[in-house]
Structures are given as C-alpha cells and as structure tokens.
Short mmCIF file of C-alpha atoms and ligand atoms in Angstrom, two decimals:
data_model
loop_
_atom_site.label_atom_id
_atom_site.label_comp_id
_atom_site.label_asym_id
_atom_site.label_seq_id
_atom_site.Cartn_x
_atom_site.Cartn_y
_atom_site.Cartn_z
CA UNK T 28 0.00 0.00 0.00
CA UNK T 29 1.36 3.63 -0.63
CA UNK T 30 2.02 5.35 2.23
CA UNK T 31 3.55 8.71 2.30
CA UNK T 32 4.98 8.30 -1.07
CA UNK T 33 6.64 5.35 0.11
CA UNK T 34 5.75 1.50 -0.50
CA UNK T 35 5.62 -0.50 3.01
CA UNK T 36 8.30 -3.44 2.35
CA UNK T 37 6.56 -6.88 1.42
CA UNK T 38 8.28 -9.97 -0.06
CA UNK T 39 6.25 -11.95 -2.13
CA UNK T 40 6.27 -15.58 -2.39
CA UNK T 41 8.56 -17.13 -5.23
CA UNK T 42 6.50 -18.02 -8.45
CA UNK T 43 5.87 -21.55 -8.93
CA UNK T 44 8.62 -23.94 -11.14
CA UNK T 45 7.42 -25.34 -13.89
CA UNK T 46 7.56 -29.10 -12.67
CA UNK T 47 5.22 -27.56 -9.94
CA UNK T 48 2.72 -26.16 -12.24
CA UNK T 49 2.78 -28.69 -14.43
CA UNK T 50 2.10 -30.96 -11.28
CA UNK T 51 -0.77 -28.57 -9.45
CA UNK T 52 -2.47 -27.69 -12.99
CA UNK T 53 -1.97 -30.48 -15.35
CA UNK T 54 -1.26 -27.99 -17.55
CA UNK T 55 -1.43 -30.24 -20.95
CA UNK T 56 -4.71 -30.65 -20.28
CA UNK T 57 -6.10 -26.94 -20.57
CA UNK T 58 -5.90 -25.77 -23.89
CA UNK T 59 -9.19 -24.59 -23.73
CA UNK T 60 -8.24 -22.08 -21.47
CA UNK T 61 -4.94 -21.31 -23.67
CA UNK T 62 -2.60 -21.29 -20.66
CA UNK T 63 0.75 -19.97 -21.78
CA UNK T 64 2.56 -18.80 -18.67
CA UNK T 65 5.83 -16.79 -18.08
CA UNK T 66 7.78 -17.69 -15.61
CA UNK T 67 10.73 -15.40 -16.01
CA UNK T 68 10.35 -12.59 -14.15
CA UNK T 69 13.11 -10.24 -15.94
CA UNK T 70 10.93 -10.64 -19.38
CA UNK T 71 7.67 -10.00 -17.16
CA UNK T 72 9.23 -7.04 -15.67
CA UNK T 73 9.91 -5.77 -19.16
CA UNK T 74 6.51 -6.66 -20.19
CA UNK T 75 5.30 -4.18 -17.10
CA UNK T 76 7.85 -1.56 -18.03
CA UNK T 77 6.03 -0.86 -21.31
CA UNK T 78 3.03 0.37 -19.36
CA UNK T 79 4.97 3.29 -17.74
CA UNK T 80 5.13 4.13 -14.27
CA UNK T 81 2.67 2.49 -12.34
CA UNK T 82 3.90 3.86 -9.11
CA UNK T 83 0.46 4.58 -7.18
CA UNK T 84 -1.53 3.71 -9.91
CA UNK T 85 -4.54 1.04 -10.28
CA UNK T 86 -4.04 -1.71 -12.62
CA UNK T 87 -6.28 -4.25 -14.16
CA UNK T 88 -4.77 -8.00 -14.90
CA UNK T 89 -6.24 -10.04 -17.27
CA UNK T 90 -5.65 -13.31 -16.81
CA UNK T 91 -2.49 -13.85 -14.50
CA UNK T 92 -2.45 -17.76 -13.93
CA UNK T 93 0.26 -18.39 -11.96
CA UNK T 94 1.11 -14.75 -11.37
CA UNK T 95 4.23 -13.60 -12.94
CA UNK T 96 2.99 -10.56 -14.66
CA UNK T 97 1.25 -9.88 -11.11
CA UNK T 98 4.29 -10.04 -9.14
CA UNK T 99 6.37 -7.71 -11.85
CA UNK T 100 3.25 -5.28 -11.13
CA UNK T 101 3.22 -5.21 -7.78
CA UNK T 102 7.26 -4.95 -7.74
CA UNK T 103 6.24 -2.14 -10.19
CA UNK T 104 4.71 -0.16 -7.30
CA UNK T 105 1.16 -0.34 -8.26
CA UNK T 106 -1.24 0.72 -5.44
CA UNK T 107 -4.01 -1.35 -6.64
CA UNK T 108 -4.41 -4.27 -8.53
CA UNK T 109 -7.33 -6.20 -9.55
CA UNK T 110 -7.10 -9.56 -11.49
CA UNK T 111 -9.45 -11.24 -13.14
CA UNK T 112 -8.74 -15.05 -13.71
CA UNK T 113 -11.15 -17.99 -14.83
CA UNK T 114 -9.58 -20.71 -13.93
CA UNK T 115 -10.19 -21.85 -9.95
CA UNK T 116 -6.84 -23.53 -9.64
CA UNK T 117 -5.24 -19.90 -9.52
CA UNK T 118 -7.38 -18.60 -6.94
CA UNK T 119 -5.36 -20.18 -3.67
CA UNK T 120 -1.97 -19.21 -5.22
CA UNK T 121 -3.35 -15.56 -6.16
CA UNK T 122 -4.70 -15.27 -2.42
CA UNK T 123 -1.11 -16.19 -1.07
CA UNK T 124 0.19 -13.09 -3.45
CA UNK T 125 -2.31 -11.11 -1.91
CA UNK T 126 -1.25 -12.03 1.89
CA UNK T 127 1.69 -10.48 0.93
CA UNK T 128 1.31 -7.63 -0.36
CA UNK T 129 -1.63 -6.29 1.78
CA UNK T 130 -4.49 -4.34 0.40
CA UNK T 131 -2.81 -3.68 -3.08
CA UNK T 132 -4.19 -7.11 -4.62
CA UNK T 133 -8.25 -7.63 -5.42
CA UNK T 134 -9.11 -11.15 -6.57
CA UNK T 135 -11.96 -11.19 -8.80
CA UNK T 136 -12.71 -15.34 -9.29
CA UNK T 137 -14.52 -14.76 -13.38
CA UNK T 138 -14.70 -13.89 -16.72
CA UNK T 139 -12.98 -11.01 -18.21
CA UNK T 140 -15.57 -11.59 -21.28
CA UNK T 141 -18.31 -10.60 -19.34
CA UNK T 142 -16.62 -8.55 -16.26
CA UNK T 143 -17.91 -4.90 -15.42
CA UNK T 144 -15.32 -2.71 -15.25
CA UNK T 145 -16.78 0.50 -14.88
CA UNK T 146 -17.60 -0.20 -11.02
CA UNK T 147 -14.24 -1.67 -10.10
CA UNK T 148 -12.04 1.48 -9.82
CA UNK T 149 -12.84 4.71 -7.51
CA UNK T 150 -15.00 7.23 -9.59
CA UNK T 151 -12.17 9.87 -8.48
CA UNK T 152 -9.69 8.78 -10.33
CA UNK T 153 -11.85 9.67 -13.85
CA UNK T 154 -10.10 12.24 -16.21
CA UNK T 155 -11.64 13.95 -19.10
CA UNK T 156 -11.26 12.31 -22.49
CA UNK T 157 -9.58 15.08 -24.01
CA UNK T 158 -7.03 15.30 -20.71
CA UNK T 159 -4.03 12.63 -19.65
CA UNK T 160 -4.71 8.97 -18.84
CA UNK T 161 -6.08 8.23 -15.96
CA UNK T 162 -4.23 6.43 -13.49
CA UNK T 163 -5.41 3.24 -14.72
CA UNK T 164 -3.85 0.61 -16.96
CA UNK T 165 -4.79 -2.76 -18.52
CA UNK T 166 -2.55 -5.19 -18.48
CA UNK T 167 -2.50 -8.87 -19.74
CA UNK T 168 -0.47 -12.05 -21.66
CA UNK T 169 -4.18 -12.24 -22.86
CA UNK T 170 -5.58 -16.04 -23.23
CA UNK T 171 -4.87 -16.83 -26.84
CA UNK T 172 -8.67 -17.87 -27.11
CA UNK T 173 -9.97 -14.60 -26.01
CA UNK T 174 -8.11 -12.09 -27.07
CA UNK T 175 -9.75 -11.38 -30.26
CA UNK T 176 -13.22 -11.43 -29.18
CA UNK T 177 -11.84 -8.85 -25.65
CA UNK T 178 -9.89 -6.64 -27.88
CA UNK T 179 -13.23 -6.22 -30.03
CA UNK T 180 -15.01 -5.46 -27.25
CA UNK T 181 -13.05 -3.64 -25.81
CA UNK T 182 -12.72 -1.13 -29.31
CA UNK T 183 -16.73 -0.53 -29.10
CA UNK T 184 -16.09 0.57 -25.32
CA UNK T 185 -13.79 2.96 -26.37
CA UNK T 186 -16.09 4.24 -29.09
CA UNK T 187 -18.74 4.41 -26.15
CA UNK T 188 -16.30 5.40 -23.69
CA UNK T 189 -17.90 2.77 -21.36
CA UNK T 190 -16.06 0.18 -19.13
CA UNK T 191 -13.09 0.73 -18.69
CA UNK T 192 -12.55 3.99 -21.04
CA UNK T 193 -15.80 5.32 -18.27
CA UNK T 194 -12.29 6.81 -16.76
CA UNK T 195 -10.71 8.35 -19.22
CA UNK T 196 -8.51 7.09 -21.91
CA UNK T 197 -7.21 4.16 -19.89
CA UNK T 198 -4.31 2.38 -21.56
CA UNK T 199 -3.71 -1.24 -22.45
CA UNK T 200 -0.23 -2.72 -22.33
CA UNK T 201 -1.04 -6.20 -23.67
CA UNK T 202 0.35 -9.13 -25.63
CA UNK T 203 -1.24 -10.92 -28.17
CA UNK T 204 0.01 -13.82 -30.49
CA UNK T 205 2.01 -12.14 -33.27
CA UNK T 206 -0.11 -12.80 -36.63
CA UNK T 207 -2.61 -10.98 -34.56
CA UNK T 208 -0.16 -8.03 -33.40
CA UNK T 209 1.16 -7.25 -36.86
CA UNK T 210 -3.02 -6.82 -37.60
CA UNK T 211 -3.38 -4.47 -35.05
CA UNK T 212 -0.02 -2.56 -35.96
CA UNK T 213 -0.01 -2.91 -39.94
CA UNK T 214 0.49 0.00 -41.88
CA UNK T 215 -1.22 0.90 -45.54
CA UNK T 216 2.06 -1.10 -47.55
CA UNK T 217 1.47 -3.87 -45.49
CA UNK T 218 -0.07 -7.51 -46.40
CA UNK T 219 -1.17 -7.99 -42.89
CA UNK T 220 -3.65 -4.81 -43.09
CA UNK T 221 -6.98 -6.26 -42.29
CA UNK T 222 -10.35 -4.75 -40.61
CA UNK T 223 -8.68 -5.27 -37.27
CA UNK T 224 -6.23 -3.14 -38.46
CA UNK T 225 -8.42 -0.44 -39.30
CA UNK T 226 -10.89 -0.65 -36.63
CA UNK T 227 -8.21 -0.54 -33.95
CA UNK T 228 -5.72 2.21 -35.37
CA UNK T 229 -9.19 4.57 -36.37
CA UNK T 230 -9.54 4.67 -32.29
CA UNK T 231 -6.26 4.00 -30.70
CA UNK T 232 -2.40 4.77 -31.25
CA UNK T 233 -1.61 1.24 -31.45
CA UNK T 234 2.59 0.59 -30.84
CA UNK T 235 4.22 -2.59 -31.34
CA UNK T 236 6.32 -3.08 -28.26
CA UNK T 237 8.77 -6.13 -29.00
CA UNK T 238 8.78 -10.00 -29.84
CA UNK T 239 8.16 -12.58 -26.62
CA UNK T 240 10.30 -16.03 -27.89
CA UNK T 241 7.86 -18.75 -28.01
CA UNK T 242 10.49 -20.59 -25.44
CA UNK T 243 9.56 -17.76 -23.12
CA UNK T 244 6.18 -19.89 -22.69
CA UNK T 245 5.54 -22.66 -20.57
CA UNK T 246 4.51 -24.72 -22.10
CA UNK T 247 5.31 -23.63 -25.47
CA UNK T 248 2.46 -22.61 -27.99
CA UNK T 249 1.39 -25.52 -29.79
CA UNK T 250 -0.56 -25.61 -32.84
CA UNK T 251 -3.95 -26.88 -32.48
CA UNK T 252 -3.73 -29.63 -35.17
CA UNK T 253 -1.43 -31.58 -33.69
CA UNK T 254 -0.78 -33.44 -36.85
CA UNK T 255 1.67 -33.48 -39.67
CA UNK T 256 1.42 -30.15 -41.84
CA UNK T 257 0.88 -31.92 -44.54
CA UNK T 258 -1.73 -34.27 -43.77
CA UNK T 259 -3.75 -30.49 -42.18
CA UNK T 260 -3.24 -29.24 -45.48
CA UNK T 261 -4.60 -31.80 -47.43
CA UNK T 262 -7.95 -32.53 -45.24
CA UNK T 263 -8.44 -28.44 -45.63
CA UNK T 264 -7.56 -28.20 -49.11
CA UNK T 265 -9.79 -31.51 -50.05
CA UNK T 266 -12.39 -29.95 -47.44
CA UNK T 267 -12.72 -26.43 -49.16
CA UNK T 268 -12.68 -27.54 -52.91
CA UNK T 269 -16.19 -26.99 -52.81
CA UNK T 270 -16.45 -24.35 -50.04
CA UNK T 271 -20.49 -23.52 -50.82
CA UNK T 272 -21.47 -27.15 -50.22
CA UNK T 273 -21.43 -29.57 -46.94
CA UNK T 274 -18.25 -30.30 -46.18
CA UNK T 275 -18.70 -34.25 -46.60
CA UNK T 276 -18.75 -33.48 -50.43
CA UNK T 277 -15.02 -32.50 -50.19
CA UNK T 278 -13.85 -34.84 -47.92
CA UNK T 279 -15.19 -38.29 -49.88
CA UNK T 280 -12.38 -36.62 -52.12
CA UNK T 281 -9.39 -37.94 -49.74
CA UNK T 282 -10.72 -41.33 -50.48
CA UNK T 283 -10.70 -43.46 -53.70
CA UNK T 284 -13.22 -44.27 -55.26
CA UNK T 285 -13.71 -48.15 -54.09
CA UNK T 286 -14.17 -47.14 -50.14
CA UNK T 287 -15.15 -43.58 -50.33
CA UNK T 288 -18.56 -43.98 -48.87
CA UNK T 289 -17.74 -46.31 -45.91
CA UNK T 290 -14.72 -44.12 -45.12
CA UNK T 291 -16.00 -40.97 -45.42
CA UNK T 292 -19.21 -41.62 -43.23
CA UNK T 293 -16.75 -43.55 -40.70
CA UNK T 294 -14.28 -40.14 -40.57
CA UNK T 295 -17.27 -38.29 -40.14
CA UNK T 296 -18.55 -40.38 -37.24
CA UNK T 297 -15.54 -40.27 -35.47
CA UNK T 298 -14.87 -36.83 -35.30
CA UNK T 299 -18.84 -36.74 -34.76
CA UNK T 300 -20.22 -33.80 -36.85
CA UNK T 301 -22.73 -32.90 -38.47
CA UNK T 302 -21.68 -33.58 -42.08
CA UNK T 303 -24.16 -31.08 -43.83
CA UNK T 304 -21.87 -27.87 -42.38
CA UNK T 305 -20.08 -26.11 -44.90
CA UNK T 306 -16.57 -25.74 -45.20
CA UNK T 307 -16.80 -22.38 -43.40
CA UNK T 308 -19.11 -23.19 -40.74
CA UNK T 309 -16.43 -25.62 -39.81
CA UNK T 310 -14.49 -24.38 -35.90
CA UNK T 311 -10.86 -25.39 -35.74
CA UNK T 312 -11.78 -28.14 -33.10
CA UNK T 313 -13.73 -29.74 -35.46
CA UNK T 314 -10.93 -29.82 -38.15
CA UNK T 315 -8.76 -30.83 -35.19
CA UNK T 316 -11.28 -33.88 -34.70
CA UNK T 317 -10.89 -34.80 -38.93
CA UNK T 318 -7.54 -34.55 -39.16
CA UNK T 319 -7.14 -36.74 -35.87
CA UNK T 320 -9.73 -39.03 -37.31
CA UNK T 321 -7.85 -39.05 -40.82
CA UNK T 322 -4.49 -39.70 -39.26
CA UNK T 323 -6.06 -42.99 -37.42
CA UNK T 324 -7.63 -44.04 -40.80
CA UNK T 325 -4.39 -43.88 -42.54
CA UNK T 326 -2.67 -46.13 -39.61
CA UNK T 327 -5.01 -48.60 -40.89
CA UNK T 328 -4.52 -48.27 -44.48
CA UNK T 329 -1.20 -46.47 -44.90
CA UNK T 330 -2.10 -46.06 -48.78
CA UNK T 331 -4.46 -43.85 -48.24
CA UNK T 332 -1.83 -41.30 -47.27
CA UNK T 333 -0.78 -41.02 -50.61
CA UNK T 334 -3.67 -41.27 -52.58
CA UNK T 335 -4.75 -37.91 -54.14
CA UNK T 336 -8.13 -37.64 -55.98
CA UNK T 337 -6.85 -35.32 -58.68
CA UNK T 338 -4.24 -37.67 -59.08
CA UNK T 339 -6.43 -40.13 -59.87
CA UNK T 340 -8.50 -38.06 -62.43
CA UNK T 341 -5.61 -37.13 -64.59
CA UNK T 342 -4.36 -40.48 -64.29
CA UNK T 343 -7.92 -41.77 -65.78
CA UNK T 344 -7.31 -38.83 -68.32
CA UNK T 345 -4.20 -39.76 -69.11
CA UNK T 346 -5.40 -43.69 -69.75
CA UNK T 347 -8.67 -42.15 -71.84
CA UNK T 348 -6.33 -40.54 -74.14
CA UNK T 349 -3.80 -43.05 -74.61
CA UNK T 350 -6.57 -45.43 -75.03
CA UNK T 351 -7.95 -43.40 -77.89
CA UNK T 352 -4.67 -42.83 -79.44
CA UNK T 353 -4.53 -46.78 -79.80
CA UNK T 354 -7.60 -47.08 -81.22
CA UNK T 355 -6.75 -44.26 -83.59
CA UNK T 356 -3.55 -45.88 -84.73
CA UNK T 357 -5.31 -49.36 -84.77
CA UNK T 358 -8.01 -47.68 -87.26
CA UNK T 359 -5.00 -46.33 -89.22
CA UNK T 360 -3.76 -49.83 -89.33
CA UNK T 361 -7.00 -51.41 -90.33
CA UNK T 362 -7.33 -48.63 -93.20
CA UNK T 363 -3.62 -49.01 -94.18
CA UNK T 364 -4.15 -52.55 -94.71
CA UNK T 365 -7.20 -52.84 -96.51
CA UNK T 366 -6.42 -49.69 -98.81
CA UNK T 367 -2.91 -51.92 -99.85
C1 LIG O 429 -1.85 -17.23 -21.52
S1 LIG O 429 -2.25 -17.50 -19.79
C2 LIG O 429 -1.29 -16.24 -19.03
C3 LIG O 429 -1.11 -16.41 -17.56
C4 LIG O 429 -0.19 -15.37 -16.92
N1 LIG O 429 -0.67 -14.03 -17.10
C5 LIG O 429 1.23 -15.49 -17.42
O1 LIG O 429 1.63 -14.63 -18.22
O2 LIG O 429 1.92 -16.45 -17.08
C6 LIG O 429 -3.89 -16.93 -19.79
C7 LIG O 429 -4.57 -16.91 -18.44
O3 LIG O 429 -5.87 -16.37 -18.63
C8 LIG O 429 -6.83 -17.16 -17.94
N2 LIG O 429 -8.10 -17.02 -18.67
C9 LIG O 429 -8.50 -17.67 -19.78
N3 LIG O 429 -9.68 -17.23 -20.22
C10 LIG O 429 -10.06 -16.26 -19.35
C11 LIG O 429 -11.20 -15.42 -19.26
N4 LIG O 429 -12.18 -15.49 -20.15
N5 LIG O 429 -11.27 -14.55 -18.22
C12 LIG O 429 -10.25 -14.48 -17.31
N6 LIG O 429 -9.16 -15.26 -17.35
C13 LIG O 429 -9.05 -16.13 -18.36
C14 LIG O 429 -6.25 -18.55 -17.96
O4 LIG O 429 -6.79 -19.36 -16.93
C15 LIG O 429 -4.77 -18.25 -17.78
O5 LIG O 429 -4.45 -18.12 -16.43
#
C-alpha cells in the first residue's frame, strides 16, 4: 500500500517452477483455457515496463495464472491491482500473493468476457477524455482464445467510452500472439492490413512493443492440429474444394473411389459432426477432430496417405487418351491394310 509516497516493504512468495505447475495444474490438459505462462520474471518485468510508471496507480490484470505478470506489477509499485482469472486452480496461489502484499491485490474469481469494469475502480480517479490517462492501466499475456473477441469489445467501449474507457482514456499494455499483433499494428504497404487493423488504429495509437520467444512460454504454444502439416493441409484443401457445399462433399475426395462412402461416413462419425456444415461453418476443433480421425484411418490403411483424388483423375485422363490414341492408330492400321 502507498504510504507517504513510500511502498511498506513486502516480499512476495517465489512463483511456482514449472515441474510444480505442471504438477498442481496439469497444464497439458487446458488448452481450452490457452494457458501460456511466463515464468521469467526479468521478461515480465519488461513486459510491465512498457506500461509506464505504475507507481500509485490502479491496474487491471487479465488473466495472470500463476502470477508472474502480477508479481512484476506489484514490484512495479502499483497501489491497486485487480485480477481477473477464470480458472479456480489460480485462486489459492493468487490469495497467497495477496497475503503479501496487503491491500494492493483484489481477486476477482470470473470472466474477463463478461466482467464490469466501470464499477471496479474509484470514480475519483476519472479524467476527461480530451485530458491525460487516468491512473489506470490494462494489463495482460491475454488467453490466446480470447483475445480477439476482448480486444473487439473492448474497441466498441472505447467508441462508447464505457467500461473501462468510463475513466478516461485508460491504456492497455497487452500481448497478443504475433499474426494478430502485426493486424493491429499494420500500416497501408502492409499484407497484414486487415479490418482489425483499421478498426483498432481509427480509435487508438496502437505501438508494437517487442517479440516474446515462443520458449519464453511454458509450455510452449502448440498448434492446435497436432498433426503433420501436410496431412492439415490436405484434409483443408480436399475440405474447401467446394467451399459452398457440406463439407462431406469435399472430404469423400481424400478417399478413392472403391471405399469412399464407408470411409467418409466412418471419418465423419468419429470426429462426430454434423456432415451437412459447410466448409466455413467448420471451428478449428472440429478440423482438429478430422484430421485426428484421418491420421487414425491412414494407420489402418497407410495407402491412403498417398492417394490424391486429382491424381487419380488425370491419371484416368491420361489412360482415356492413350486409349484413344490406340484405337486411332489401330483404325490407321485397319485402313492401311485394306487400302494396300
Ligand atoms: C496465456 S495464460 C497467461 C497467464 C499469466 N498471465 C502469465 O503470463 O503467465 C492466460 C490466463 O488467462 C486465464 N483465462 C483464460 N480465459 C479467461 C477469461 N475469459 N477470463 C479471465 N481469465 C481467463 C487462464 O486461466 C490463464 O491463467
């Protein structure tokens, strides 16, 4: 707590190893929740550095898991923090943070989708749009699964000034996975400028601070296929050759033609969809749960991996037209013979 100017001393406890986490949270298993955590606390400081000087100031954490960012903020000298996390496993470790630094750490037990913030923060500390900051920042390694949706939100509550802009022009110091950074950043020459890109720059100097490693994260990002590239590629690419129809349509297309009805309806089961979507109705899960059930039907029947149905069609092409090039010279023959 600030007093006089001065923080009181407090030592928080050590953040948690990563054989510890991966022990307490099972960590594997949550990749709904996208846990990535940092555990470094010189990259986490730097992270907190890019926000400015929170001495005294309030400060909203999205998300802080095991609390690394937290602990960097609190270091940082901020007088109040509030953090929002989802996942119940946190709470006891967040509490323990809290013990220690007395009065400067609010646990809110939720989700940031659907938090208020406009109640959470002292009416007094509102300054005029057109005036500096208030003395409130944002301030989150957002979950991978949420930050699009939050940062959308969070543009219209700008527009509105409502939630968290109800104070001012608060200020977000956040990271996001990189395709979706250079969106937010990209400039007029560039190929990643996108509607993101527009409707975040058209409200908000947006900066691009630096790169975070993907070793920083524990555990590293993984892809959400976790399958060969190659084998994604071609259950997408079969899946979207006829994007306006249901999706079955293209994928009888990764089998030939003597089992492509059995197959196809048994992929389909597996990964149990419904197989009138269309291609674009389709979520990444449920091409997680083709591909898986692809990869299992080519352990059975390792030929299938290299089948490819436009292979086959030029290949039946290709035997058409040498078959009527025989016939052609074979009629030639014939008409040779009887003209001599
Ligand atoms: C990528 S991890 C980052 C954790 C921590 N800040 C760090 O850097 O190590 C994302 C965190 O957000 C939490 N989370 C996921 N969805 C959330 C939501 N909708 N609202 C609040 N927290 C959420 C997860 O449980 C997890 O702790």
């Amino acid at each position: 707590m600030a007093t006089s100017g001065k923080l009181a001393s407090f030592r928080l406890p050590p953040l948690p190893t990563v054989s510890e986490l991966v022990k307490l949270y099972n960590l594997r298993a949550e990749k709904q929740l996208s846990q990535n955590f940092l555990l470094d606390l010189r990259l986490t400081d730097k992270i907190v550095r890019q926000a400015g000087n929170l001495k005294g100031t309030h400060v909203c954490e999205v998300g802080p898991g095991p609390g690394g960012l937290t602990r960097s903020i609190l270091n940082a000298g901020a007088a109040d923090l509030l953090v929002v996390e989802k996942d119940s496993r946190f709470i006891p470790g967040l509490k323990l943070l809290s013990e220690a630094a007395p009065r400067r750490l609010r646990i809110v037990h939720g989700d940031i989708l659907t938090y208020r913030m406009d109640s959470a923060f002292p009416v007094k500390i509102s300054r005029p749009w057109e005036e500096d900051p208030p003395k409130l920042n944002i301030i989150g390694n957002l979950p991978f699964s949420v930050s699009t949706p939050l940062i959308i939100k969070w543009l219209e509550q700008v527009a509105n000034r409502s939630g968290p802009f109800s104070y001012g022009r608060t200020q977000l110091t956040l990271t996001f996975q990189k395709e979706v950074a250079e969106r937010l950043t990209a400039s007029t020459s560039s190929r990643q400028r996108s509607r993101l890109s527009i409707m975040s720059q058209y409200l908000c100097t947006v900066h691009s601070c630096f790169t975070i490693p993907g070793k920083a994260f524990v555990p590293k990002p993984e892809p959400q296929i976790q399958q060969p590239f190659k084998l994604v590629e071609k259950v997408v690419r079969n899946i979207f050759q006829f994007r306006r129809k249901h999706f079955y349509k293209g994928l009888e297309k990764l089998f030939p033609e003597a089992c492509r009805v059995e197959l196809t309806h048994e992929m389909i089961a597996r990964a149990d969809l419904d197989p009138t979507l269309r291609p674009t109705e389709l979520k990444i899960t449920q091409f997680r749960a083709l591909c898986d059930a692809y990869a299992h039907l080519c352990s059975l029947d390792p030929s299938l991996v290299n089948y490819e149905h436009r292979e086959e069609l030029r290949q039946k092409q290709q035997a058409k037209e040498q078959r009527r090039n025989m016939d052609r010279r074979t009629y030639t023959k014939t008409k040779d013979s009887i003209e001599a």
